[in-house]
Each structure stands twice: as structure tokens, then as C-alpha cells.
Coordinates of C-alpha atoms in Angstrom, one line a residue:
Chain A
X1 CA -22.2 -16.5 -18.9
X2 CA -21.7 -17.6 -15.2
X3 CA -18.2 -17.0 -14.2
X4 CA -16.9 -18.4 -11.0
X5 CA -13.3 -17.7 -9.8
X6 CA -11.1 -19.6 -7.4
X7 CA -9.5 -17.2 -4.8
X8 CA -6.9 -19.0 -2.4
X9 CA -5.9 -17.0 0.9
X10 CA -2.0 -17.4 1.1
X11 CA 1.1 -16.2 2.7
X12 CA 1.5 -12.5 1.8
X13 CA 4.1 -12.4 -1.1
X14 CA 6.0 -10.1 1.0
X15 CA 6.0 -12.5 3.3
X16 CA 9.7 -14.2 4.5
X17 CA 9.0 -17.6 5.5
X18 CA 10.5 -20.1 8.1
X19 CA 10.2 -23.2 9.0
X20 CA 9.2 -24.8 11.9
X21 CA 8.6 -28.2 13.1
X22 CA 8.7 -29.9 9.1
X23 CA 6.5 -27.1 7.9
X24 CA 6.0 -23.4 6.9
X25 CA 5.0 -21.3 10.0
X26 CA 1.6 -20.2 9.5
X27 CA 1.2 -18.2 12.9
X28 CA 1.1 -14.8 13.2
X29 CA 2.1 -14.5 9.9
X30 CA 0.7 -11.9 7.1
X31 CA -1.8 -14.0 4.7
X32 CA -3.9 -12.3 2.0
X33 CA -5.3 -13.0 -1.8
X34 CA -3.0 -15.1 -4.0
X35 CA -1.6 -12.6 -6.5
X36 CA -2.8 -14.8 -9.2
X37 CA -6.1 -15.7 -8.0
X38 CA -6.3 -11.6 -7.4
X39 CA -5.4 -11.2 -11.1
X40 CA -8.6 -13.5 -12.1
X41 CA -10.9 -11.7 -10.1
X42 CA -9.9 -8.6 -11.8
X43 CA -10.6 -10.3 -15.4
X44 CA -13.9 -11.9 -13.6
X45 CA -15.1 -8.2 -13.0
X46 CA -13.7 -6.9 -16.0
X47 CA -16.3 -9.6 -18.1
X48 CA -18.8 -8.5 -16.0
X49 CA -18.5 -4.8 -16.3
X50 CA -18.1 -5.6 -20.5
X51 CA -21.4 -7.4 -20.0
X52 CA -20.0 -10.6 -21.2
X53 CA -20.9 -12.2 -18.0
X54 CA -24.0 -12.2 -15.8
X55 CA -22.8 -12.9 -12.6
X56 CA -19.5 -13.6 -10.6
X57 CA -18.7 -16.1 -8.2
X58 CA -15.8 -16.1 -5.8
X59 CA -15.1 -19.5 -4.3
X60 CA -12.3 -19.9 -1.6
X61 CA -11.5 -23.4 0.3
X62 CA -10.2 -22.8 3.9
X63 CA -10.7 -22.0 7.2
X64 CA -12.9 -19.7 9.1
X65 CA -10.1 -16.4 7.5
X66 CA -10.6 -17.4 4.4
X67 CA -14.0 -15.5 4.1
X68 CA -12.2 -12.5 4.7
X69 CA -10.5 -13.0 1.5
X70 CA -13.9 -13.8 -0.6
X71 CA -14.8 -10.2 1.1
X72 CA -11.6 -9.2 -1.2
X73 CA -12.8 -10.3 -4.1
X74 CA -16.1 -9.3 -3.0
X75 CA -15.0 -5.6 -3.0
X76 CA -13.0 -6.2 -6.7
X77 CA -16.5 -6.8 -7.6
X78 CA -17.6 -10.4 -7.3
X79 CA -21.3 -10.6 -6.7
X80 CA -21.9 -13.0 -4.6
X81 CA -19.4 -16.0 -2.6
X82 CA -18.9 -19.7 -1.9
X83 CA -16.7 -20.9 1.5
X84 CA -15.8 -24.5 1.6
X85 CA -15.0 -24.3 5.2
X86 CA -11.7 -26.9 6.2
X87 CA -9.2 -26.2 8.2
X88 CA -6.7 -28.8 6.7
X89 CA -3.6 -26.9 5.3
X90 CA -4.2 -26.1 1.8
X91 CA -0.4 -25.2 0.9
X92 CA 0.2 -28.5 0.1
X93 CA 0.2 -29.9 3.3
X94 CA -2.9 -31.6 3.9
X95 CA -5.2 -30.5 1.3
X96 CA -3.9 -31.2 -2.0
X97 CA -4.6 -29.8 -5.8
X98 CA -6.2 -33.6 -6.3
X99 CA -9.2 -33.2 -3.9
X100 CA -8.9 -29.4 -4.1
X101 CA -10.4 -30.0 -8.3
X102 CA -12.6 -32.4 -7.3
X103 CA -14.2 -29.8 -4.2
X104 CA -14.4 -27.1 -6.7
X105 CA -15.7 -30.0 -9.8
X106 CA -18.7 -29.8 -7.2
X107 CA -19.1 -26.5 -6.5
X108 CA -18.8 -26.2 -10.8
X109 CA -21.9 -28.4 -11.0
X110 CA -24.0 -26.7 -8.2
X111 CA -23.5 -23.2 -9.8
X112 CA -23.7 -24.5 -13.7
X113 CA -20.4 -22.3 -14.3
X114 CA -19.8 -21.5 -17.8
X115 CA -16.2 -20.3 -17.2
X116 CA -14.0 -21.0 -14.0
X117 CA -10.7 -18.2 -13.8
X118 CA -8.5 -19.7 -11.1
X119 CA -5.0 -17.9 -10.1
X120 CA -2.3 -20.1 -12.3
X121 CA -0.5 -21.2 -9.1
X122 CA -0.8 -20.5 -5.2
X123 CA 2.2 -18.9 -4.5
X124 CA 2.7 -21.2 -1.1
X125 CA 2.1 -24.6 -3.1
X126 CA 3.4 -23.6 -6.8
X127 CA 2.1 -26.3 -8.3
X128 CA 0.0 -24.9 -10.5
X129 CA -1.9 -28.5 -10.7
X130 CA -5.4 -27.1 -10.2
X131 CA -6.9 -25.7 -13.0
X132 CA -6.1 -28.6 -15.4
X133 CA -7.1 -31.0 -12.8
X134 CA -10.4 -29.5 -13.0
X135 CA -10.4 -29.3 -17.0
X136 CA -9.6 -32.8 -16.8
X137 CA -12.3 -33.9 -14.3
X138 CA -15.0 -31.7 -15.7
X139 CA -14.2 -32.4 -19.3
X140 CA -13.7 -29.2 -20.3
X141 CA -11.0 -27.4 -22.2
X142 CA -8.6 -25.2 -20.6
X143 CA -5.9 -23.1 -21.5
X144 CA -3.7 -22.2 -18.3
X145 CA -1.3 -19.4 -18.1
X146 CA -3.9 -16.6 -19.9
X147 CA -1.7 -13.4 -20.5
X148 CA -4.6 -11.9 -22.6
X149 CA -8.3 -13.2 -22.8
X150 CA -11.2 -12.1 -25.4
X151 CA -15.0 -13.6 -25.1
X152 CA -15.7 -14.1 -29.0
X153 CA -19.4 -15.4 -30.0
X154 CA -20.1 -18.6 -27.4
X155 CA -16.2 -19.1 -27.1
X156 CA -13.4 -17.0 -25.5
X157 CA -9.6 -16.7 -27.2
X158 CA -6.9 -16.7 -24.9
X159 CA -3.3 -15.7 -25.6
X160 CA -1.1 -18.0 -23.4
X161 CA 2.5 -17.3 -22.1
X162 CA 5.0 -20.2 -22.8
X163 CA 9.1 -19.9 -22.1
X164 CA 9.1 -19.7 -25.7
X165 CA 6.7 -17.0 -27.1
X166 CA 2.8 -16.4 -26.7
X167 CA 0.3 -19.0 -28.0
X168 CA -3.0 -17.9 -29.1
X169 CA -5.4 -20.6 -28.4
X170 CA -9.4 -20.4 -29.6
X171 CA -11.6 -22.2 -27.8
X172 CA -14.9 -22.1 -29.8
X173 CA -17.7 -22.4 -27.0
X174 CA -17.8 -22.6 -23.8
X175 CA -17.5 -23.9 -20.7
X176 CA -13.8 -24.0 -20.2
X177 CA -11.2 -23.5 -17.6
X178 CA -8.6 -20.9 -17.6
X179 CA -5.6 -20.0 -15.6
X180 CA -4.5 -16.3 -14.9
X181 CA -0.9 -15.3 -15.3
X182 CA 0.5 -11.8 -14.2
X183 CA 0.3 -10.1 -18.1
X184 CA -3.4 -10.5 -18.2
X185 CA -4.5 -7.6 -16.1
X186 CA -3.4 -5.2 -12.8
X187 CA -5.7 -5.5 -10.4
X188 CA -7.8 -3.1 -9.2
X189 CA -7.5 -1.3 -5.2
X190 CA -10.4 -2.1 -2.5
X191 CA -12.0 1.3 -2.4
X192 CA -14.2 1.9 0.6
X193 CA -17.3 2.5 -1.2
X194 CA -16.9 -1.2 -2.6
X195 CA -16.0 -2.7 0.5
X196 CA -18.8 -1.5 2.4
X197 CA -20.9 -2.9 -0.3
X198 CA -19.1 -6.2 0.1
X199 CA -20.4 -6.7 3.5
X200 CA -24.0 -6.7 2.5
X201 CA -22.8 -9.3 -0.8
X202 CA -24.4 -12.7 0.2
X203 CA -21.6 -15.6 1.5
X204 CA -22.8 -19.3 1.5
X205 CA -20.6 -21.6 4.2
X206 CA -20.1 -25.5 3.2
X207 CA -18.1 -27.7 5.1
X208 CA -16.0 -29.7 2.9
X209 CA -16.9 -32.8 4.6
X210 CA -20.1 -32.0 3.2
X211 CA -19.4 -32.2 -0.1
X212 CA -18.8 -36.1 -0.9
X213 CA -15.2 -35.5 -1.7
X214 CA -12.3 -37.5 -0.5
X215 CA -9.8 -35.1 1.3
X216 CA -7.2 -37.4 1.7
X217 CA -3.9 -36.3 1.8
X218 CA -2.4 -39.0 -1.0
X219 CA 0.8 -37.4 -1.3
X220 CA 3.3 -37.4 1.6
X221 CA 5.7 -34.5 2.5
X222 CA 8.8 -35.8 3.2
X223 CA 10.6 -32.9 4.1
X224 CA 10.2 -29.2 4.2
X225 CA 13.3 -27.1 4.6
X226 CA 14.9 -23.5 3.8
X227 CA 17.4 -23.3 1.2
X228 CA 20.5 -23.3 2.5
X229 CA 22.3 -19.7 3.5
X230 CA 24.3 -18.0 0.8
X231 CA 27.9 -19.0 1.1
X232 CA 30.3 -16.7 1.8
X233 CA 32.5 -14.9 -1.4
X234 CA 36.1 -15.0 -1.4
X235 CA 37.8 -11.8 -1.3
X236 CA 40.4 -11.0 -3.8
X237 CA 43.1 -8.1 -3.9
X238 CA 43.6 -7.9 -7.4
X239 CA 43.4 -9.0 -11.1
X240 CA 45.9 -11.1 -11.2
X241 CA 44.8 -13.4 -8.3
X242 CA 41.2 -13.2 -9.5
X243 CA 42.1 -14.6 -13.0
X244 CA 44.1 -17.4 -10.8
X245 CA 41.4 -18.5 -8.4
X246 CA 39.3 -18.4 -11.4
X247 CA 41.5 -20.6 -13.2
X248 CA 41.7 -22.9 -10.4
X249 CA 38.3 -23.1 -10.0
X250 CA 38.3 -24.5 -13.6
X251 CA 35.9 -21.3 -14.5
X252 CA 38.4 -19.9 -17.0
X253 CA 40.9 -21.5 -19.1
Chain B
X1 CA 11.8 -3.8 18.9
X2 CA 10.6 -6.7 16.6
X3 CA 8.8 -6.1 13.4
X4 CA 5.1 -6.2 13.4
X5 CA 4.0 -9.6 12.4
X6 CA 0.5 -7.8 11.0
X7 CA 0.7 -4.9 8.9
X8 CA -2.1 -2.7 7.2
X9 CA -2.6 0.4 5.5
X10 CA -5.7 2.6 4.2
X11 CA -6.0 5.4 1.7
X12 CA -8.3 7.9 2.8
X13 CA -9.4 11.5 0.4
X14 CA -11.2 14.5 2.3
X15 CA -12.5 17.6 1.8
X16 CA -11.1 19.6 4.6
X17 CA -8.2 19.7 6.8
X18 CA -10.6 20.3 9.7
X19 CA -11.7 16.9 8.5
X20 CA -8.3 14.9 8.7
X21 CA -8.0 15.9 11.8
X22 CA -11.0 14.7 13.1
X23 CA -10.1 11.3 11.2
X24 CA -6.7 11.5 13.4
X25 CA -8.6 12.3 16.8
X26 CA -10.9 9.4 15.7
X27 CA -8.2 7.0 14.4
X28 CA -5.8 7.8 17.8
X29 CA -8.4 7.9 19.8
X30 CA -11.1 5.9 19.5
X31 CA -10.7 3.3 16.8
X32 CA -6.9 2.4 16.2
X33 CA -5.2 3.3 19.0
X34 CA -2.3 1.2 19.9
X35 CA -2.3 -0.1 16.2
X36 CA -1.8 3.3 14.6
X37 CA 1.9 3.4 13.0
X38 CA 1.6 6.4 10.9
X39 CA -0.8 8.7 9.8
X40 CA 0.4 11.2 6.9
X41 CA -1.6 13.6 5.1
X42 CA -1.0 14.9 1.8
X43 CA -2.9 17.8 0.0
X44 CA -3.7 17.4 -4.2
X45 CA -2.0 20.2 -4.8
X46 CA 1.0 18.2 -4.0
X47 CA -0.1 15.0 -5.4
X48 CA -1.1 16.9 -8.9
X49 CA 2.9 17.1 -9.2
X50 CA 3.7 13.6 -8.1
X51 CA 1.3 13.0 -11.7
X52 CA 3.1 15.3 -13.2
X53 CA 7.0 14.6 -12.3
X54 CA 6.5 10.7 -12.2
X55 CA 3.9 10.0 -14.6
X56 CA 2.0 6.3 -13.9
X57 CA 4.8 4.8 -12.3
X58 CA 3.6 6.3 -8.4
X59 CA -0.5 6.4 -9.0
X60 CA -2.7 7.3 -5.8
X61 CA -5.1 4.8 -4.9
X62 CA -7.6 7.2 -5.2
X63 CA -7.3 9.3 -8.5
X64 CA -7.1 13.4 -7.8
X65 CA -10.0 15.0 -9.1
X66 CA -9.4 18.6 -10.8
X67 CA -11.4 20.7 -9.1
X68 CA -12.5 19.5 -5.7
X69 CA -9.8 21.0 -3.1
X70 CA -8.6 17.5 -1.8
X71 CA -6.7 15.9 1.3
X72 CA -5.0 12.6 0.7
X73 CA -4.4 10.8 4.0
X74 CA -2.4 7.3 4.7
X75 CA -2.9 5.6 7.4
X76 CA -0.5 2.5 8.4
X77 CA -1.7 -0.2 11.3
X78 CA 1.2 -2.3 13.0
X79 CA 0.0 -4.9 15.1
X80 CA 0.5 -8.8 16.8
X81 CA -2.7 -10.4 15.2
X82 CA -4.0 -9.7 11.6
X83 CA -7.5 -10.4 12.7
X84 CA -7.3 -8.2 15.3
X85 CA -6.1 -5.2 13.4
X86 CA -7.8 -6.0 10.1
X87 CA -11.4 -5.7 12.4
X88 CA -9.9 -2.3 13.9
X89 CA -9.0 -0.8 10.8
X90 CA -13.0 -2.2 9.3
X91 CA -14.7 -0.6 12.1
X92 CA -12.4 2.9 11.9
X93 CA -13.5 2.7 8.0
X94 CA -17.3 2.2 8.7
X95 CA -17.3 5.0 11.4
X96 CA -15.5 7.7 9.5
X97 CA -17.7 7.0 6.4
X98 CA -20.8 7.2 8.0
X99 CA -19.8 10.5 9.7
X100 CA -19.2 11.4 6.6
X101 CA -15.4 12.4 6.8
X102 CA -14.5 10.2 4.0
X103 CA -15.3 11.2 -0.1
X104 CA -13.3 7.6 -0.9
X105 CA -10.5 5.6 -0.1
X106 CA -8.8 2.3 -0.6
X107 CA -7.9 -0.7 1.8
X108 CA -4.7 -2.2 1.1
X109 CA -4.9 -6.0 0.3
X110 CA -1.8 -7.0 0.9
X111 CA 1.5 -5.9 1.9
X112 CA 2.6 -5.0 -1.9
X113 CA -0.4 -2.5 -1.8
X114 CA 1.4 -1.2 1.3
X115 CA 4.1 0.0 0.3
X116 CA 2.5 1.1 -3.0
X117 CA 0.5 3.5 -1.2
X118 CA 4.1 4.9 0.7
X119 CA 5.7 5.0 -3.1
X120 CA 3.1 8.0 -3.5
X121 CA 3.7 10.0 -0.2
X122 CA 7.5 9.2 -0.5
X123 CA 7.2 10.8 -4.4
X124 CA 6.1 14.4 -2.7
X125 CA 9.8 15.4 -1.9
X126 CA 10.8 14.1 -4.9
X127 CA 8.2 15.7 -7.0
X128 CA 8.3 19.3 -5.1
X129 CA 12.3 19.3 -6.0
X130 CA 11.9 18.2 -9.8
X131 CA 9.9 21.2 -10.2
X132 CA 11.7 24.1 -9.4
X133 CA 13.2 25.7 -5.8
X134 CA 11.8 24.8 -3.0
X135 CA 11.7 26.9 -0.1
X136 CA 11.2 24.7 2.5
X137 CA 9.3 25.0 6.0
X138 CA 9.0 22.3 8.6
X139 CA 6.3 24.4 10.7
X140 CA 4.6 23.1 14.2
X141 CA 1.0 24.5 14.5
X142 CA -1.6 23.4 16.7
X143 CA -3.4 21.1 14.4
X144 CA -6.8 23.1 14.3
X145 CA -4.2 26.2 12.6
X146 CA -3.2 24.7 9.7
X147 CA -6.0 25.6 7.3
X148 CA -5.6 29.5 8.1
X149 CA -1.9 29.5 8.0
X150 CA -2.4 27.6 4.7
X151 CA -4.6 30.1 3.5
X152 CA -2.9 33.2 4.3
X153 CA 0.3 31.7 2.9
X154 CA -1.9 30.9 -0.3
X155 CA -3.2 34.2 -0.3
X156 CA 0.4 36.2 0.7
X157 CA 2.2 34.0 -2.4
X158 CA -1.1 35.2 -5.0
X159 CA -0.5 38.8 -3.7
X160 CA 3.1 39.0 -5.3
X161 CA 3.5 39.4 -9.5
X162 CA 5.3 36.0 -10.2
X163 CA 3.5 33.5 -11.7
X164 CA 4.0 30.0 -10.9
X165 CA 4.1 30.1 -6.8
X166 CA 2.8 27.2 -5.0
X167 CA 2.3 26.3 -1.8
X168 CA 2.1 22.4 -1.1
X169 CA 1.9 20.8 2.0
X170 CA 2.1 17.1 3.5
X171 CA 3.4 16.0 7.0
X172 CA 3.4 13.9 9.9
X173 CA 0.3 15.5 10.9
X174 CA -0.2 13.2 13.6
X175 CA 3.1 15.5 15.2
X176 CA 1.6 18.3 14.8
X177 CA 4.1 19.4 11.7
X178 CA 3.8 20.2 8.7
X179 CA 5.9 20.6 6.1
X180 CA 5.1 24.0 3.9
X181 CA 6.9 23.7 0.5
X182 CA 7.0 27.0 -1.6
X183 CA 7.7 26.2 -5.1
X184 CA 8.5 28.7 -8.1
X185 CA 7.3 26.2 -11.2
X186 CA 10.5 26.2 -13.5
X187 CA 12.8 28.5 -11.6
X188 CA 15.6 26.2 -10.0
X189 CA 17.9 29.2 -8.6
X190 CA 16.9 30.7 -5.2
X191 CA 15.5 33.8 -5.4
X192 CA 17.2 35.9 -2.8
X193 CA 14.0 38.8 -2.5
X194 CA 11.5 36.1 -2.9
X195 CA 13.0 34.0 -0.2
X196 CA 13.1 37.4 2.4
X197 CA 9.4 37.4 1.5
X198 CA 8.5 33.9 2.4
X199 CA 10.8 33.8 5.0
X200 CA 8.7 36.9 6.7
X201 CA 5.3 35.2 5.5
X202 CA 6.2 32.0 7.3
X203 CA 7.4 33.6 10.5
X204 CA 4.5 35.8 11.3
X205 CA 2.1 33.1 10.2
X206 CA 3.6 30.8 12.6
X207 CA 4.5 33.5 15.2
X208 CA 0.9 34.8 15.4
X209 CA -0.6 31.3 15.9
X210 CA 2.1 30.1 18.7
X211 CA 3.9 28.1 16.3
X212 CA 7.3 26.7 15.7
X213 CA 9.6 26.9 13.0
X214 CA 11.8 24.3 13.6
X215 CA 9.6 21.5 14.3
X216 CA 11.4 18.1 13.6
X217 CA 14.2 19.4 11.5
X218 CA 15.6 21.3 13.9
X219 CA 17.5 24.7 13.0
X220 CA 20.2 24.4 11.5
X221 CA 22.4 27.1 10.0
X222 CA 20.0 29.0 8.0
X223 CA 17.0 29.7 10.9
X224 CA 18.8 30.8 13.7
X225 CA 18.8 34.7 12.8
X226 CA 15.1 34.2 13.6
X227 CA 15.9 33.2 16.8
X228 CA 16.7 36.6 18.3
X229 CA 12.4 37.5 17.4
X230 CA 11.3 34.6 18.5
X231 CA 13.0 34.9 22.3
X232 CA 13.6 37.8 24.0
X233 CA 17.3 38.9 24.5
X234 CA 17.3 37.5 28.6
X235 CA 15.8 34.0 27.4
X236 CA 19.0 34.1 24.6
X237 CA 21.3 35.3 27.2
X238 CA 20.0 32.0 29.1
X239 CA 20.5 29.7 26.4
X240 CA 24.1 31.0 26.0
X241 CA 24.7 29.9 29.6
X242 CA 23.8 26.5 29.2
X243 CA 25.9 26.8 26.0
X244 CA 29.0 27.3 27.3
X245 CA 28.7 25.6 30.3
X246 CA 28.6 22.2 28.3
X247 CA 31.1 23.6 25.5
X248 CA 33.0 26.4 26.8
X249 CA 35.2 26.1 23.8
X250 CA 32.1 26.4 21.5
X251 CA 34.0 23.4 19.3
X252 CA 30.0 21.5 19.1
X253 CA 28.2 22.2 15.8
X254 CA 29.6 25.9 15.8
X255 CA 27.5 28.5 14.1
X256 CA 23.9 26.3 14.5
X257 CA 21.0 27.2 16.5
X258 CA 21.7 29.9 19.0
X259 CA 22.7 33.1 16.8
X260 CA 26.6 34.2 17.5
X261 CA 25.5 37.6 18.4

């Protein structure tokens, strides 16, 4: 099988945020691999190494930094890369999970993917709209939030984290569209031998213009802003006006 | 000073302490310079009981191998501009690999990775402590003397009947200090013979290669009886001037450094 995973370069999860003129600051601030999109590269290397897959993919849509991060998942493993050069804001701001499907629907059809492992949600956008977009425009099935994942015969069986419980869903052939959550696997470090083996991994630049795809931004940001600051406590001196102010506050009876 | 906006860190392994140290010379000198935040080295022998004390929670990067005697190095890159210090830290990696100084190593990928790989050197204290006394040494060499003084401390502690001695070393290398940790596997009382032993081991290791004792940690209580054989009696007699012309009532941190007699 032909695997190709999605790998989004983000805001380092470490990362505090602010904003700054009706948007997140991007300057000078830490970006790297989108946990979740890190967590699919690992499985994407994991089916390779299991010999369920033939070759892996990494596909990243962003600016000129952004193949800095296929060199990431490069190093996990990945044989070879795709950059869909833009450098629209793809946290949402300009670039949107709409057009986003529809730039990697294309790349889907150029490679003749059997799989496609995308993170379940970039953790600058959260909207974890992207992967059954995709599913939806390519017609495939998908199962999102994959905690555990088995190839079996032509199909794969995915067990899928809900607020409820785990769902095991069986999806009898392939091709299909899964969504990595944080159970499925810990990803593996960047060891030097692998890296310096990255660089010499082939990288294929497409400007997303190129592609036929409307990048329109549809939806509009309104506003962007921090939550507000943690109110202040009130400090009590002892039980008895604790149980009061509690009672006033129409906590306790 | 404001935090660094970009912030990187590589794992490195060695063979040889003569090895690291080029890595520093090349990492301070040539490759990293102003970006170089901290460069701490690590030998297996102390990482073995980080495995040991706190299991998979703290893993190295790069696993310890058995047999091969091992250095463990982490080097942390602050900087103003992540391109910038990411292309640094690619060309330091490609130039200490091809010199061959490197057996493997790991590139953190993001700043979780970061302070994974300070979990592990911050788990050596920790580690060292859980497994019995530790006689501790915070020892300035000149860094081309630490393999020989590790050595002959290795050699001194094998020389003795108790089983279970280990030396284990880390430090700040880039200081030129080391801390020299002498641990008596599954004895947790001080061992008042023992310690006379290590104490003289340690001195004339140090002494004999123009070394300090008290390095970052300063002196202390416990060091300062040294003091009268590492300066003379005239140099002391100076010291003691100073003293007591800043403190004539002696009333700051009495009994610590200079010896009362």
C-alpha cells in the first residue's frame, strides 16, 4: 500500500501565545511538527517497517519552513516528500480545512494513495475538519480519532476514541482516510544517523496556485482574542466565613 | 534578560571524553558559538542507574549500550531566529559526524523533546542518591584531565575489598567541573574509613593535576580542613587578614571556608 501522511508545521505546543493586531503572533515564535500529525508519521513508518506498506509519503502545505518539517518526518522515516508551497496562514486564518482537503484530494490523486494518516487536529486551528473533508471529497471511508490501527487482508481495523468508550471500526479494503489521536503510538526521536539520511530523501515543491484549487478564504475571522485573565480569589480567615460567602454566593445551601 | 524566542537541543553519545571535549571546542568555537546555552555531559555508568532507579519514565534518547564505555552529551541552543539556530545546530551535527566524534545522537523536534532530554540529566542526582551514599565531589580539572583522574579514581575504588563502589560522573563540562559521585550500591550510612579514603583519593588526584576541589559549590563546612594542604600557612595567614578586616567579629558564615586554626 501507498501511504501518504499530512504533516502541518504549527506553533510549538510549548508555545504561549499572544495576540497581536486580530491574530496569533507568528514571529519569532517556536513552530515545529503538529503533535498529531507527528503521531501519524510514526504509524506511517511503523506500516512500513511491518511491510504493510511500500512507500511513505509526507505531504506538508506552507511556506518556504515548512520543508523543514517534511525533513522531520523525513528522519521518522518517510521516504520521500511533497511541499505545496503558500504562504497564506494555514491556522485558520487564510487557508482553511475546505481548500486545505481539496489541495491534498489532489495531491491523493497524483500519488494513487491507498491510505492517507493525517494528525486528527492542528493544534493552532483545532478543528479537526480535515480528514473527513477529504473522506468526503475523495469518497472514501474514514475513521478519525484512531487510538489503535491493524492492516487486516486489503482492509485495516481501527479502534477509535469517543467521550464515551473505544469503537472498533473495520473497514474491509482500502483506500481510506484516518485520523491519528495521541493513544495510537509515541513517536519516535530524530537520531542523527536518520537525519543525515533525510537530506539526501528527494522533496518535490508545488505552488498551490498550481494546483487548480480555490484558496479562498470562505470563512471570515471575526475576532481573535486571549481568554480573559484569571480573576482574583477572595481570601477568607476562616470556616465560618467560608461557609457564609459560600452560602451567599448561592454555592451551598 | 528575555527568554529565548528559539530554543533547541541535541543528544549526542561518544566514545571518549577526549572526544566530548573536542565536540565542546567545536560546538563553542566554531559551530554554535553565541547560541550555545548548555553543554552537559553525562557518562553510562551514571545513566545505567537513571534505568535502573526510574525505570521508562526518564529514557535517553539514545539507548545505553552494555558494553561499549559511553559518554552521553546534551547540548541546548538559545537563540533570536529558529532558522538561524536550527541551520547552526545542522551544520555542528554534520561536522562532528563526519569527524567521526559522534556513535549517535538525537535532534530534538520540538520543545517537549527538550525538556525530555533535561528529564534524563536532571534524573542523575536523583538516581546516584536512590542508590546508596554518595560521597560527593564537585572537582575543577583542566578539561584534557578528566579521563586520568577518572581512571585512577576507578582504579583506587577497585583496589579496596568492598564490592559495590562506583564512580559516576556528569557536569557542566563546558566549566570545566565535574561532578565525581562515589556510590556504595545499597549502603545508605556514611562510612567514616571509606570516606578518609576517598577523601585522600580525590585530593591528590586533583592536587597532582592543578585542580580544585571546590569548583562551583564552594566549601562549605566539610572541605575546609583541606585547605591548610592546599595553601601554604603565609597564603592562610593572608586570607585571614582579609577575613577580619571585613568581619572582625567573625559573625559571617562562621566555621566555613578558611579553617579556624
Amino acid at each position: 500500500m501507498k501511504v501518504l501522511v499530512g504533516v502541518k508545521r504549527v506553533v510549538d505546543y510549548a508555545v504561549k501565545v499572544q495576540v497581536q493586531k486580530g491574530a496569533v503572533n507568528l514571529k519569532n515564535v517556536k513552530m515545529s511538527l503538529n503533535p498529531f500529525c507527528e503521531i501519524a508519521v510514526e504509524e506511517a513508518v511503523r506500516l512500513k517497517e511491518a511491510k504493510a506498506a511500500e512507500e511513505v509519503v509526507a505531504l506538508s502545505i506552507g511556506p518556504k519552513q515548512a520543508t523543514e518539517t517534511l525533513r522531520t518526518a523525513l528522519a521518522m522515516g518517510c521516504d520521500r516528500a511533497i511541499h505545496v508551497s503558500t504562504d497564506l496562514r494555514t491556522d485558520y486564518m487564510e487557508l482553511q480545512p475546505y481548500a486545505i482537503a481539496k489541495i491534498i484530494q489532489k495531491i491523493v490523486d497524483q500519488e494513487q494513495s491507498d491510505l492517507v494518516l493525517l494528525g486528527k487536529q492542528g493544534i493552532d486551528s483545532d478543528c479537526g475538519q480535515t480528514g473527513p473533508m477529504l473522506a468526503g471529497f475523495l469518497g472514501w471511508p474514514q475513521v478519525t480519532f484512531a487510538a489503535n490501527l491493524n492492516v487486516e487482508g486489503n482492509g485495516i481495523t481501527v479502534e477509535r476514541e469517543t467521550d464515551s468508550g473505544t469503537e472498533t471500526i473495520k473497514i474491509p479494503s482500502l483506500p481510506a482516510v484516518v485520523t491519528c489521536d495521541l493513544r495510537l503510538n509515541e513517536p519516535r526521536y530524530a537520531t542523527l544517523p536518520n537525519i543525515m539520511k533525510a537530506k539526501k530523501k528527494k522533496v518535490d515543491t508545488i505552488k498551490a496556485e498550481d494546483l487548480g484549487v480555490d484558496l479562498t478564504t470562505h470563512n471570515e475571522v471575526v475576532e481573535v482574542f486571549e481568554p480573559p485573565p484569571r480573576k482574583e480569589g477572595i481570601m477568607v480567615e476562616s470556616v465560618d466565613d467560608l461557609v457564609s460567602k459560600l452560602k451567599s454566593a448561592g454555592v451551598v445551601a | 534578560p528575555p527568554l529565548p524566542s528559539s530554543m533547541g537541543a541535541v543528544w549526542l553519545t561518544s566514545k571518549s571524553l577526549q572526544d566530548v571535549l573536542q565536540i565542546l571546542e567545536l560546538a563553542r568555537t566554531k559551530y554554535l558559538n553565541e547560541v550555545l546555552a548548555a553543554f552537559e555531559f553525562m557518562d553510562h555508568d551514571v545513566l545505567k542507574l537513571v534505568g535502573m532507579t526510574h525505570g521508562a519514565s526518564v529514557k535517553p534518547p539514545v539507548a545505553i549500550m552494555d558494553d561499549v564505555p559511553l559518554y552521553s552529551i546534551l547540548v541546548e541552543t538559545h537563540g533570536s531566529n529558529q532558522d538561524h539556530d536550527e541551520e547552526k545546530l545542522q551544520a555542528f551535527v554534520e561536522n562532528i559526524m563526519d569527524k567521526g566524534l559522534v556513535v549517535d545522537g538525537a535532534i530534538a523536534q520540538n520543545l517537549g523533546q527538550v525538556q525530555d532530554f533535561w528529564k534524563v540529566r536532571e534524573a542523575c542526582n536523583p538516581a546516584v542518591a536512590a542508590t546508596g551514599y554518595v560521597y560527593k565531589y564537585d572537582v575543577s580539572l583542566a578539561a584534557d584531565d578528566f579521563d586520568g583522574f577518572i581512571r585512577e579514581m576507578r582504579s583506587r575504588l577497585m583496589s579496596l575489598p568492598q564490592q559495590g563502589l562506583l564512580c559516576v560522573n556528569w557536569g557542566h563540562i563546558i566549566d570545566g567541573n565535574l561532578h565525581c559521585n562515589i556510590v556504595c550500591q545499597g549502603k545508605f550510612e556514611r562510612d567514616p574509613e571509606l570516606l578518609m579514603y576517598i577523601e585522600r583519593s580525590v585530593l591528590e588526584g586533583v592536587m597532582t593535576r592543578n585542580g580544585s576541589i571546590s569548583a562551583e559549590h564552594g566549601l562549605g563546612q566539610y572541605k575546609n580542613k583541606h585547605m591548610t594542604k592546599i595553601k601554604d600557612a603565609a597564603t592562610l595567614q593572608a586570607m585571614w587578614s582579609v577575613k577580619k578586616l571585613f568581619d572582625p567579629h567573625l559573625i559571617m558564615n562562621p566555621g566555613k571556608y578558611l579553617p579556624s586554626d
